[in-house]
Coordinates of N, CA and C in Angstrom, one line a residue:
M150 N 18.6 -19.6 26.0 CA 20.0 -20.1 25.7 C 19.9 -21.6 25.5
F151 N 20.6 -22.1 24.5 CA 20.6 -23.5 24.1 C 21.8 -24.2 24.7
I152 N 21.5 -25.0 25.7 CA 22.6 -25.7 26.4 C 22.3 -27.2 26.3
R153 N 23.3 -27.9 25.9 CA 23.2 -29.4 25.8 C 24.1 -30.0 26.9
F154 N 23.5 -30.9 27.6 CA 24.3 -31.7 28.5 C 24.3 -33.2 28.0
T155 N 25.4 -33.9 28.4 CA 25.4 -35.3 28.0 C 24.3 -36.0 28.9
K156 N 23.9 -37.2 28.5 CA 22.9 -37.9 29.3 C 23.3 -38.0 30.8
E157 N 24.6 -38.3 30.9 CA 25.1 -38.5 32.3 C 25.1 -37.2 33.1
Q158 N 25.5 -36.1 32.4 CA 25.5 -34.8 33.1 C 24.0 -34.5 33.5
Q159 N 23.1 -34.7 32.6 CA 21.7 -34.3 32.9 C 21.2 -35.2 34.0
E160 N 21.5 -36.4 34.0 CA 21.1 -37.3 35.1 C 21.6 -36.8 36.5
T161 N 22.9 -36.5 36.5 CA 23.6 -36.0 37.7 C 22.9 -34.7 38.2
I162 N 22.7 -33.8 37.3 CA 22.1 -32.5 37.6 C 20.7 -32.7 38.2
I163 N 19.9 -33.5 37.5 CA 18.5 -33.8 38.0 C 18.6 -34.4 39.4
A164 N 19.5 -35.4 39.6 CA 19.6 -36.0 41.0 C 20.0 -34.9 42.0
D165 N 20.9 -34.0 41.6 CA 21.3 -32.9 42.5 C 20.1 -32.0 42.8
I166 N 19.3 -31.7 41.8 CA 18.1 -30.8 42.1 C 17.2 -31.6 43.0
Q167 N 17.0 -32.8 42.8 CA 16.1 -33.6 43.7 C 16.6 -33.6 45.1
R168 N 17.9 -33.8 45.2 CA 18.6 -33.8 46.5 C 18.5 -32.5 47.2
F169 N 18.6 -31.4 46.4 CA 18.5 -30.1 47.0 C 17.1 -29.9 47.6
F170 N 16.1 -30.2 46.8 CA 14.7 -30.0 47.3 C 14.4 -30.9 48.5
Y171 N 15.0 -32.1 48.6 CA 14.8 -33.0 49.7 C 15.5 -32.4 50.9
N172 N 16.8 -32.0 50.8 CA 17.6 -31.6 51.9 C 17.2 -30.2 52.4
N173 N 16.8 -29.3 51.5 CA 16.5 -27.9 51.9 C 15.0 -27.6 52.1
R174 N 14.2 -28.4 51.5 CA 12.7 -28.0 51.5 C 11.9 -29.2 52.0
D175 N 12.5 -30.3 52.3 CA 11.8 -31.5 52.8 C 10.8 -31.9 51.7
E176 N 11.1 -31.8 50.5 CA 10.2 -32.1 49.4 C 10.8 -33.2 48.5
D177 N 10.1 -34.2 48.3 CA 10.5 -35.2 47.3 C 9.9 -34.8 45.9
I178 N 10.7 -34.5 45.0 CA 10.2 -34.1 43.7 C 10.5 -35.2 42.7
T179 N 9.7 -35.3 41.7 CA 9.9 -36.4 40.7 C 11.0 -35.9 39.7
E180 N 11.5 -36.9 39.0 CA 12.5 -36.6 38.0 C 11.9 -35.6 37.0
F181 N 10.7 -35.7 36.6 CA 10.0 -34.8 35.7 C 10.0 -33.4 36.3
E182 N 9.7 -33.2 37.5 CA 9.7 -31.9 38.2 C 11.1 -31.3 38.2
A183 N 12.1 -32.2 38.5 CA 13.5 -31.7 38.5 C 13.9 -31.2 37.1
E184 N 13.4 -31.9 36.1 CA 13.7 -31.5 34.7 C 13.2 -30.1 34.4
R185 N 12.0 -29.9 34.9 CA 11.3 -28.6 34.7 C 12.1 -27.5 35.4
V186 N 12.6 -27.8 36.6 CA 13.5 -26.8 37.3 C 14.8 -26.6 36.5
L187 N 15.4 -27.6 36.0 CA 16.6 -27.5 35.2 C 16.3 -26.7 33.9
D188 N 15.1 -26.9 33.3 CA 14.8 -26.1 32.1 C 14.6 -24.6 32.5
F189 N 14.0 -24.3 33.6 CA 13.9 -22.9 34.1 C 15.3 -22.3 34.3
I190 N 16.2 -23.1 34.9 CA 17.5 -22.5 35.2 C 18.2 -22.3 33.8
K191 N 18.1 -23.2 32.9 CA 18.8 -23.1 31.6 C 18.3 -21.9 30.9
E192 N 17.0 -21.6 30.9 CA 16.4 -20.5 30.2 C 16.5 -19.2 30.9
N193 N 16.5 -19.1 32.2 CA 16.5 -17.9 32.9 C 17.7 -17.5 33.7
V194 N 18.4 -18.5 34.2 CA 19.6 -18.2 35.1 C 20.9 -18.4 34.3
A195 N 21.0 -19.4 33.5 CA 22.2 -19.7 32.9 C 22.8 -18.6 32.0
P196 N 21.9 -17.9 31.3 CA 22.5 -16.8 30.5 C 23.2 -15.7 31.3
H197 N 22.7 -15.5 32.5 CA 23.4 -14.5 33.4 C 24.8 -15.1 33.8
I198 N 24.8 -16.3 34.2 CA 26.1 -17.0 34.6 C 27.0 -17.1 33.4
Y199 N 26.5 -17.4 32.2 CA 27.3 -17.5 31.0 C 28.0 -16.1 30.7
N200 N 27.2 -15.1 30.8 CA 27.7 -13.7 30.5 C 28.8 -13.3 31.5
V201 N 28.6 -13.7 32.8 CA 29.7 -13.4 33.7 C 30.9 -14.2 33.4
A202 N 30.8 -15.4 33.0 CA 31.9 -16.2 32.7 C 32.7 -15.6 31.4
I203 N 31.9 -15.2 30.5 CA 32.5 -14.6 29.3 C 33.2 -13.3 29.7
S204 N 32.7 -12.5 30.5 CA 33.3 -11.3 31.0 C 34.6 -11.6 31.7
D205 N 34.6 -12.6 32.6 CA 35.8 -13.0 33.3 C 36.9 -13.5 32.3
A206 N 36.5 -14.3 31.3 CA 37.4 -14.8 30.3 C 38.0 -13.6 29.5
K207 N 37.2 -12.6 29.2 CA 37.6 -11.5 28.4 C 38.7 -10.7 29.2
Y208 N 38.4 -10.6 30.6 CA 39.4 -9.9 31.4 C 40.7 -10.6 31.4
V209 N 40.7 -11.9 31.5 CA 41.9 -12.7 31.6 C 42.7 -12.5 30.2
V210 N 42.0 -12.6 29.1 CA 42.6 -12.5 27.8 C 43.2 -11.1 27.6
E211 N 42.4 -10.1 28.1 CA 43.0 -8.7 28.0 C 44.2 -8.5 28.8
R212 N 44.3 -9.1 30.0 CA 45.5 -9.0 30.8 C 46.6 -9.7 30.2
Q213 N 46.4 -10.9 29.6 CA 47.4 -11.6 28.9 C 47.9 -10.8 27.7
Y214 N 47.0 -10.2 27.0 CA 47.4 -9.5 25.8 C 48.3 -8.3 26.2
A215 N 47.9 -7.6 27.3 CA 48.7 -6.5 27.8 C 50.1 -6.9 28.2
S216 N 50.1 -8.1 28.8 CA 51.4 -8.6 29.3 C 52.3 -8.9 28.1
I217 N 51.7 -9.5 27.0 CA 52.5 -9.8 25.8 C 53.0 -8.5 25.2
E218 N 52.1 -7.5 25.1 CA 52.5 -6.2 24.6 C 53.7 -5.6 25.4
D219 N 53.7 -5.7 26.7 CA 54.8 -5.3 27.5 C 56.1 -6.1 27.2
E220 N 56.0 -7.4 27.1 CA 57.1 -8.2 26.8 C 57.7 -7.9 25.5
L221 N 56.8 -7.7 24.5 CA 57.3 -7.3 23.1 C 58.0 -5.9 23.1
A222 N 57.5 -5.0 23.9 CA 58.1 -3.7 24.0 C 59.5 -3.8 24.5
V223 N 59.7 -4.6 25.5 CA 61.0 -4.8 26.1 C 62.0 -5.3 25.0
L224 N 61.5 -6.1 24.1 CA 62.4 -6.7 23.0 C 62.8 -5.7 21.9
E225 N 62.1 -4.6 21.8 CA 62.4 -3.6 20.8 C 63.8 -3.0 21.0
R226 N 64.5 -2.8 19.9 CA 65.8 -2.2 20.0 C 65.7 -0.7 19.5
P227 N 66.5 0.1 20.2 CA 66.5 1.5 19.8 C 67.1 1.7 18.4
I228 N 66.6 2.6 17.7 CA 67.1 2.9 16.3 C 68.0 4.2 16.4
K229 N 69.2 4.1 16.0 CA 70.1 5.3 16.0 C 69.8 6.2 14.8
I230 N 69.6 7.4 15.1 CA 69.4 8.4 14.0 C 70.7 9.1 13.8
K231 N 71.1 9.2 12.5 CA 72.4 9.8 12.2 C 72.2 11.1 11.6

């Protein structure tokens, strides 16, 4: 999956990864190592998260569409047959 972050976003994520390793594993990892972790996440984890997000968005859109259909049905007027 091709994901682009701004320079600022990438720097923040890398710092977050480094902080995670330090706080949870007592490891100081370099910026380069944190970038490799980020690359792994982007290639292997992000597609799963992305697909769940798309599924959630699809559910919201489908519910909104159903709601619009219901609202439009209420606006219909009966036709008198003579």
